[in-house]
Structure formats: structure tokens, C-alpha cells
Short mmCIF file of N, CA, C and O in Angstrom, two decimals:
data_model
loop_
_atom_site.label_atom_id
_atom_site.label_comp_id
_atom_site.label_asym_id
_atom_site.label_seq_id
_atom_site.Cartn_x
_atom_site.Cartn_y
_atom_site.Cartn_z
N UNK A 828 0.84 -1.18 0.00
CA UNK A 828 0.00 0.00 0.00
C UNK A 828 0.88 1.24 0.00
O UNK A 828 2.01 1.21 0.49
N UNK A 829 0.31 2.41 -0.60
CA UNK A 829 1.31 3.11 -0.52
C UNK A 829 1.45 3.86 0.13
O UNK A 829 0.78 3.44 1.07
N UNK A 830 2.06 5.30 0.64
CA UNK A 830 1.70 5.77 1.97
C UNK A 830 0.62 7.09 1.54
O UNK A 830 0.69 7.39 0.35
N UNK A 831 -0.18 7.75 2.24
CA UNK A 831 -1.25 8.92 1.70
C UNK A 831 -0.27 9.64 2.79
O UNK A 831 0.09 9.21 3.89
N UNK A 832 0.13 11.07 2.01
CA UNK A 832 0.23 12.34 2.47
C UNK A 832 -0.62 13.35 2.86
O UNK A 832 -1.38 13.76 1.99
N UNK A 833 -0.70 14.01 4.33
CA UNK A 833 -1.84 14.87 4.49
C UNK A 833 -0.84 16.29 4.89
O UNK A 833 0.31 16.17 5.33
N UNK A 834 -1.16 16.92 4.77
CA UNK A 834 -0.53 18.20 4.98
C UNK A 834 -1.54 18.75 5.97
O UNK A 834 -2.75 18.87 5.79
N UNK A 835 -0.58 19.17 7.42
CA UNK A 835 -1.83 20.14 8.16
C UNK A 835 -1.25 19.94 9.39
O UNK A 835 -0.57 18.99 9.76
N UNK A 836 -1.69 21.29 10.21
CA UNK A 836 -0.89 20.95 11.43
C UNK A 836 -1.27 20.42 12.49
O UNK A 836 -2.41 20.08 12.84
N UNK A 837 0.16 20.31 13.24
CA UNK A 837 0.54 18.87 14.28
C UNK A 837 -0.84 18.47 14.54
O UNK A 837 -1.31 17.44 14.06
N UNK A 838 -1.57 19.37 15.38
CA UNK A 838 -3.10 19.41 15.96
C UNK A 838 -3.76 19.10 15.38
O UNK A 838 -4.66 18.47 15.96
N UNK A 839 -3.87 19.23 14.13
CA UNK A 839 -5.21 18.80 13.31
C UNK A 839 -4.83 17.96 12.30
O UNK A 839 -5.49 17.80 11.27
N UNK A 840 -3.04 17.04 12.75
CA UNK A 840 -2.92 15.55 11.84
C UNK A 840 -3.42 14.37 13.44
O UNK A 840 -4.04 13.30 13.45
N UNK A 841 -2.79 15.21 14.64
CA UNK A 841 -3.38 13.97 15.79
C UNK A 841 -4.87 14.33 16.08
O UNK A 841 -5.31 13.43 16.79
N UNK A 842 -5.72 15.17 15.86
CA UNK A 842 -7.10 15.27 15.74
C UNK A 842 -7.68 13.81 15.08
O UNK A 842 -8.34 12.85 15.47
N UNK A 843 -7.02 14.28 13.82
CA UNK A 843 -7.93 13.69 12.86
C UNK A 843 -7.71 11.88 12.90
O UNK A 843 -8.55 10.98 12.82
N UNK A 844 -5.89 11.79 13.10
CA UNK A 844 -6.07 10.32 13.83
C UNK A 844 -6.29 9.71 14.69
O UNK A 844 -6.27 8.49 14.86
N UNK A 845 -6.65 10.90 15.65
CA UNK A 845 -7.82 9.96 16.87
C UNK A 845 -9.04 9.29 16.34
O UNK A 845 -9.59 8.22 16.59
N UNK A 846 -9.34 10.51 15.34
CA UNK A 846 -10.81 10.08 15.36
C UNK A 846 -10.90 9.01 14.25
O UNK A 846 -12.02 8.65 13.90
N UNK A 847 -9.75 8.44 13.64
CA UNK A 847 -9.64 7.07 13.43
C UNK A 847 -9.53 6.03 13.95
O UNK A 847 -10.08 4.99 13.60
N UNK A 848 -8.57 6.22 15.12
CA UNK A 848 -8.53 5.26 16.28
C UNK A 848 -7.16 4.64 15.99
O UNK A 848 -6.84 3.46 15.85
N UNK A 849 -6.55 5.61 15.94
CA UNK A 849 -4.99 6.15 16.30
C UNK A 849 -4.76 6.45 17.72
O UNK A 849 -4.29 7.58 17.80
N UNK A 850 -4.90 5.95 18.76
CA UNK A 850 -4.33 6.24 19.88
C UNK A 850 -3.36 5.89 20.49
O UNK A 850 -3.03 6.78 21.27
N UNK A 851 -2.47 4.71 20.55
CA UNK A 851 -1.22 4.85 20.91
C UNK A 851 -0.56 5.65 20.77
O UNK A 851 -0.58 6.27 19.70
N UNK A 852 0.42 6.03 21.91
CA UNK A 852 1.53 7.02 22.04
C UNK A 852 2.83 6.09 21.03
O UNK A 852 3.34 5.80 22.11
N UNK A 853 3.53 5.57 20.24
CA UNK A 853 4.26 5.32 19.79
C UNK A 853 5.54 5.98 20.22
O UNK A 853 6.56 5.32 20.39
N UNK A 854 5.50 7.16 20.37
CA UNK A 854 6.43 7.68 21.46
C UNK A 854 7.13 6.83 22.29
O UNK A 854 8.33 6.56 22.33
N UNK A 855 6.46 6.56 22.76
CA UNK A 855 7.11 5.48 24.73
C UNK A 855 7.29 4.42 23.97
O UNK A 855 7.58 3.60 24.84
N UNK A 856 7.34 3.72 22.78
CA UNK A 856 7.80 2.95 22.07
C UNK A 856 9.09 2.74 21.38
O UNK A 856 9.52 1.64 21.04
N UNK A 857 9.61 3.78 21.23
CA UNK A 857 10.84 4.35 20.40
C UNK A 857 11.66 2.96 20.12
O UNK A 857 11.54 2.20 19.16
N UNK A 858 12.70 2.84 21.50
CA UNK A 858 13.29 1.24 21.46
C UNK A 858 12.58 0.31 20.51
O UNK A 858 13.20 0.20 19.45
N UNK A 859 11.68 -0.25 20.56
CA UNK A 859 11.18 -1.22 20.28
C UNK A 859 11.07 -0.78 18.60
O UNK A 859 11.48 -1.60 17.78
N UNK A 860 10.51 0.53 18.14
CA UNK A 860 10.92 0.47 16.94
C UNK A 860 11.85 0.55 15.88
O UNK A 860 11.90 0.38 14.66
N UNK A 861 12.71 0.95 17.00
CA UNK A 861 14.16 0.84 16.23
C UNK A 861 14.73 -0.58 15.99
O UNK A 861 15.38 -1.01 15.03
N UNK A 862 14.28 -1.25 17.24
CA UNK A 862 14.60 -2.58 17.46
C UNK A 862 14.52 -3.55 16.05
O UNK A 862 15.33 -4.30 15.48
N UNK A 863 12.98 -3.10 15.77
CA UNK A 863 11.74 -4.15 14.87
C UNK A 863 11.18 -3.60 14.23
O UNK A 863 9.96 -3.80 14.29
N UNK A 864 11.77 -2.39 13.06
CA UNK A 864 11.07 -1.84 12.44
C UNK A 864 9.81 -2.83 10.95
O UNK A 864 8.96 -2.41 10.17
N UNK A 865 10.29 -3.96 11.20
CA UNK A 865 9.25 -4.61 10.13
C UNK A 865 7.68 -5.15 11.01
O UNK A 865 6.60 -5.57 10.60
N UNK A 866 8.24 -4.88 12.38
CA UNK A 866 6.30 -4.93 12.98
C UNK A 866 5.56 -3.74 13.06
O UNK A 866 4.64 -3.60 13.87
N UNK A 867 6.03 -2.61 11.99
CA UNK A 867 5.07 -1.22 12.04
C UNK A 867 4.70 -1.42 10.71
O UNK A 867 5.35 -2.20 10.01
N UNK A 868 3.73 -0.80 10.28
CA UNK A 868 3.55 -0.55 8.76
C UNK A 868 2.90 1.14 8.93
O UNK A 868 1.92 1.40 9.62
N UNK A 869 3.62 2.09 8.20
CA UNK A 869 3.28 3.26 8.41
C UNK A 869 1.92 3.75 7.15
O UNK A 869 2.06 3.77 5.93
N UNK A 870 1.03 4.00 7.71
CA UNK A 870 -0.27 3.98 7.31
C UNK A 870 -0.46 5.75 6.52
O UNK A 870 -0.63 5.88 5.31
N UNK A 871 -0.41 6.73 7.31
CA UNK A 871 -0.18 8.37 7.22
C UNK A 871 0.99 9.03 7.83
O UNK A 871 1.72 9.01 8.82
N UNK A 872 0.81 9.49 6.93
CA UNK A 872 2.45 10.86 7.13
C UNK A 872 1.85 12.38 7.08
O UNK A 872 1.11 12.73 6.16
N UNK A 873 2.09 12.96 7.79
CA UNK A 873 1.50 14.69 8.06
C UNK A 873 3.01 15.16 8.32
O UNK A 873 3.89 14.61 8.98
N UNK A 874 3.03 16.31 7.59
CA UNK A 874 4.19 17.03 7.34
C UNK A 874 3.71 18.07 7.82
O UNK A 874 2.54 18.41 7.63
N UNK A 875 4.47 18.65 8.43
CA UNK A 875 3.84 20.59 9.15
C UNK A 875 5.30 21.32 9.07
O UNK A 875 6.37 20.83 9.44
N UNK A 876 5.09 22.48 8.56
CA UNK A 876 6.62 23.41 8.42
C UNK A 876 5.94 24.83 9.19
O UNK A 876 4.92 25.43 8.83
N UNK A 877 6.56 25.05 10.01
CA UNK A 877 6.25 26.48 10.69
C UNK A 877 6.17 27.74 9.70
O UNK A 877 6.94 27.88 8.75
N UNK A 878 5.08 28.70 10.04
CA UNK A 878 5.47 29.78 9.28
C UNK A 878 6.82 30.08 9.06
O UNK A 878 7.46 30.14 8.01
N UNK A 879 7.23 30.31 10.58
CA UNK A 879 8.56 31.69 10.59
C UNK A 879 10.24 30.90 10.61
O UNK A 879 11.37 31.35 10.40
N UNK A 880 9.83 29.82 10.88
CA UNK A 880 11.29 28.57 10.91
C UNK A 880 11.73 27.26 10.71
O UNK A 880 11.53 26.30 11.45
N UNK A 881 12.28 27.30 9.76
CA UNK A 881 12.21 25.82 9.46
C UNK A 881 12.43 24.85 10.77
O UNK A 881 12.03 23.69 10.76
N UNK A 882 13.04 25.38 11.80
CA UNK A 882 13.47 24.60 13.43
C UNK A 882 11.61 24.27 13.67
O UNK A 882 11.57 23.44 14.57
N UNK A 883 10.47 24.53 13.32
CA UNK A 883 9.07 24.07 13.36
C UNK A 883 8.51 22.98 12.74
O UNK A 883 7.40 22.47 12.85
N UNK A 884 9.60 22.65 11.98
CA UNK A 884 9.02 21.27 11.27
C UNK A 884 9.03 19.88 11.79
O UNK A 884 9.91 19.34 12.47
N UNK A 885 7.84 19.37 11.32
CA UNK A 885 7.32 18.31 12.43
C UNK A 885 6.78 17.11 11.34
O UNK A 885 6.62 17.28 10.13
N UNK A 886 6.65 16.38 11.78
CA UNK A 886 6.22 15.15 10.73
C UNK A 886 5.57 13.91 12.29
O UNK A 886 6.02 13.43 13.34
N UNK A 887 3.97 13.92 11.30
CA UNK A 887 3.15 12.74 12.41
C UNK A 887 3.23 11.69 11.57
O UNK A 887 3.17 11.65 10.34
N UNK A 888 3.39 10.74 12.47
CA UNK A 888 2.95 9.14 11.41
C UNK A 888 2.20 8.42 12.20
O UNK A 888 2.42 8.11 13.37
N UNK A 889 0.89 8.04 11.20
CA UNK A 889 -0.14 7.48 11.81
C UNK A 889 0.11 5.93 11.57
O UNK A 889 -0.17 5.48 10.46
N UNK A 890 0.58 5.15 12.47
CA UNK A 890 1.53 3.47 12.46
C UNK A 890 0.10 2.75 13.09
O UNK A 890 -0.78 3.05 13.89
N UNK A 891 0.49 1.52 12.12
CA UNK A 891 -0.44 0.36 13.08
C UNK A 891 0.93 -1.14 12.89
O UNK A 891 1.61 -1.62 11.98
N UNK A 892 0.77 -1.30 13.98
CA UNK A 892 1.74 -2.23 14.47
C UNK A 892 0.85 -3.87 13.90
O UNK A 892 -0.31 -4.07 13.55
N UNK A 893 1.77 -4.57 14.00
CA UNK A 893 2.07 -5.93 13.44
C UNK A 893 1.24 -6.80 14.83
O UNK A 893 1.35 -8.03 14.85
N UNK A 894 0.47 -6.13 15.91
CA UNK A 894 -0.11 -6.53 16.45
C UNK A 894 -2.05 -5.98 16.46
O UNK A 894 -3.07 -6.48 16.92
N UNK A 895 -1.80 -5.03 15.86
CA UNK A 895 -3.50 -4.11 15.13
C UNK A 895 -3.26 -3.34 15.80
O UNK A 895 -4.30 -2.75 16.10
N UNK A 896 -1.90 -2.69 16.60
CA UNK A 896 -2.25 -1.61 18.03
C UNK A 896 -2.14 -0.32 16.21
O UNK A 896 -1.60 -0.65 15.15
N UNK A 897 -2.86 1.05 16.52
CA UNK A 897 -2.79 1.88 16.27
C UNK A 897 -2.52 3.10 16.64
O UNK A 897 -3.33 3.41 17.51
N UNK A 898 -1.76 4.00 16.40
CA UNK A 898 -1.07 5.18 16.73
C UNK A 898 0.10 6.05 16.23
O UNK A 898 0.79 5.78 15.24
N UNK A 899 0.22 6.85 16.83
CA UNK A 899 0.74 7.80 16.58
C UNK A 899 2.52 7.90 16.90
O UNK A 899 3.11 7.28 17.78
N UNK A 900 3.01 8.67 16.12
CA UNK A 900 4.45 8.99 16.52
C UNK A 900 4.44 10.30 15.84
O UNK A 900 3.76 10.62 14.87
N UNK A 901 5.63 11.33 16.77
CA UNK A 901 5.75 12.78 16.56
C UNK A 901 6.91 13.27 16.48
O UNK A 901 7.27 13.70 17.58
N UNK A 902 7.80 13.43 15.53
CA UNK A 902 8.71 13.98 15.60
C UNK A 902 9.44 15.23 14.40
O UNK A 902 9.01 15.53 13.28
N UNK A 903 10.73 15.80 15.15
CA UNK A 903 11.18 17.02 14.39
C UNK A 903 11.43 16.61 12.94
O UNK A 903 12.10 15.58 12.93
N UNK A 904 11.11 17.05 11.69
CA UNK A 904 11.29 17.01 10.56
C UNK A 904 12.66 17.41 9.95
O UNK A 904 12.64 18.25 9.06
N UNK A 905 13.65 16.98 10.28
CA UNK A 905 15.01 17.47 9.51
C UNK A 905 15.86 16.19 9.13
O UNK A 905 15.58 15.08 9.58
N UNK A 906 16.85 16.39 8.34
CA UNK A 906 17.93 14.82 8.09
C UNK A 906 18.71 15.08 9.16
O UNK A 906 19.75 14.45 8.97
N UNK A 907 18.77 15.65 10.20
CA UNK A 907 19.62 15.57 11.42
C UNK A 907 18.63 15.25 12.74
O UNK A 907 19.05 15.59 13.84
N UNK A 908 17.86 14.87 12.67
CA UNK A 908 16.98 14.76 13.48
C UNK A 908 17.40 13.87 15.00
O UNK A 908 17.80 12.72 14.87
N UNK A 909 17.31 14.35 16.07
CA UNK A 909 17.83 13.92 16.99
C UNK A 909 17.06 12.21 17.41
O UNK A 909 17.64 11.31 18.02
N UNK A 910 15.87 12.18 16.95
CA UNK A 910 15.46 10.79 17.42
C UNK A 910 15.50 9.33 16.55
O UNK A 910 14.67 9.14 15.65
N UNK A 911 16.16 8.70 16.76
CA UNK A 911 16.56 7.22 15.79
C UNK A 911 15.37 6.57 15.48
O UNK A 911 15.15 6.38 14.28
N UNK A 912 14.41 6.11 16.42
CA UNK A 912 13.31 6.24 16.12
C UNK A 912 12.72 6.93 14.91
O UNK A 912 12.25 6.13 14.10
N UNK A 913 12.64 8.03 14.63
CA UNK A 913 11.92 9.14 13.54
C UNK A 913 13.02 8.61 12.43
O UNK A 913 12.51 8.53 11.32
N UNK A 914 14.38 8.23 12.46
CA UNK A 914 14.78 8.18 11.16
C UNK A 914 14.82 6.53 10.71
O UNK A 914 15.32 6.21 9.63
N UNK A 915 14.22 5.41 11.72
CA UNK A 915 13.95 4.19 11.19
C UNK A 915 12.32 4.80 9.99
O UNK A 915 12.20 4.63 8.78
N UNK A 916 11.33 5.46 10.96
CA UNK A 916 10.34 5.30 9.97
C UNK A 916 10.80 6.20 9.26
O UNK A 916 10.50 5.61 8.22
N UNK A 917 11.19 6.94 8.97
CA UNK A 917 11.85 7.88 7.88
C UNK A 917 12.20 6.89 6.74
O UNK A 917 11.78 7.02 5.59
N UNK A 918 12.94 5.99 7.11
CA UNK A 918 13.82 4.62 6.12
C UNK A 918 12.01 4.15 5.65
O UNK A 918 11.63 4.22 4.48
N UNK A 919 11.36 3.82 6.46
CA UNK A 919 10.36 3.28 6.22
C UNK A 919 9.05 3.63 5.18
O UNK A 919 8.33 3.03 4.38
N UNK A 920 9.18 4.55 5.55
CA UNK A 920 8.22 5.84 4.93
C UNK A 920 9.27 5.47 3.14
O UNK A 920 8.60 4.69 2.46
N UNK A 921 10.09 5.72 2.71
CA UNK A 921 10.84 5.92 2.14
C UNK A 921 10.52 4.40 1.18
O UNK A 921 9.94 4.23 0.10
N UNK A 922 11.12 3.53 2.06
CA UNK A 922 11.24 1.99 1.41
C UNK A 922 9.39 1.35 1.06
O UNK A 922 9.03 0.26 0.62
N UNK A 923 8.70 2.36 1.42
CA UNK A 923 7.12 1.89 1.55
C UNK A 923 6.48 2.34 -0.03
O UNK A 923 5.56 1.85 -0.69
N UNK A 924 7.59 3.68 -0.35
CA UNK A 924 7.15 4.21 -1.63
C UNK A 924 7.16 3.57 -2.92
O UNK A 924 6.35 3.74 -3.84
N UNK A 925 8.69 2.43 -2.88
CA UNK A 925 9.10 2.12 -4.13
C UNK A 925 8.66 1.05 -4.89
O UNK A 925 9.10 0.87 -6.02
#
């Protein structure tokens, strides 16, 4: 499947995947997806760029895990991005396209 892009911000990409039933924090997960990135399949990607700085850019991914859990992960949008986590699904997001 391929991945759908939504553009819109942070607030109104985790709005809208609640009200899919996106609720896991994927967050408090991090380890584990770095660990095992082939038990996520990344479902939505929301891209948000700040008006005034690119240091505002944010990227949500709406993940459902290899167990049906569904949710969310939140992180800074750059190729230097401090969380390993954000740049496994980054790889993912990426390898999901081709």
C-alpha cells in the first residue's frame, strides 16, 4: 500500500487520527521500533513546516503495528533529526514508496 500524504498541522494531523482510532503514544515505544522496524507498517504521514522557521518542522505518522495496536508517533522534521526512532520510519516511509 502506498503511503497517503496529508498536509496540516501537528493538531489537526493527531485530531484527525484519533478520530480514526490512532491512539497509541508510539512515542514510549521508540526502542522497540528501532529494534523491529518490520512490525510497524506506516499507514499516514502529516508534514507541518512552521510559518517563521524551518526549526518548526514536524512530521506525524499514523503506524499500526504488526499486532493491530494503532497510533501515533511525533517527531522534528530534519535529516539531522535527533530521534533514531523518527529516522527508522523515515527509512520506512521511504522503502514503503518504491
Amino acid at each position: 500500500m502506498k503511503n497517503r500524504y496529508h498536509y496540516a498541522s501537528v493538531l489537526k494531523a493527531l485530531e484527525e487520527l484519533k478520530a480514526m482510532d490512532f491512539v497509541v503514544d508510539f512515542n514510549l515505544q521508540e526502542e522497540t521500533i528501532m529494534n523491529n522496524p518490520e512490525n510497524y507498517q506506516i499507514l499516514h504521514i502529516y508534514r507541518y513546516e512552521g510559518d517563521t522557521s524551518p526549526d518548526e518542522e514536524a512530521v506525524v505518522y499514523g503506524i499500526k503495528s504488526n499486532t493491530g495496536e494503532k497510533g501515533v508517533f511525533v517527531a522534528g522534521f530534519s535529516a539531522n533529526s535527533e530521534s533514531h526512532a523518527a529516522q527508522v520510519l523515515l527509512e520506512l516511509s521511504i522503502k514503503g514508496n518504491k
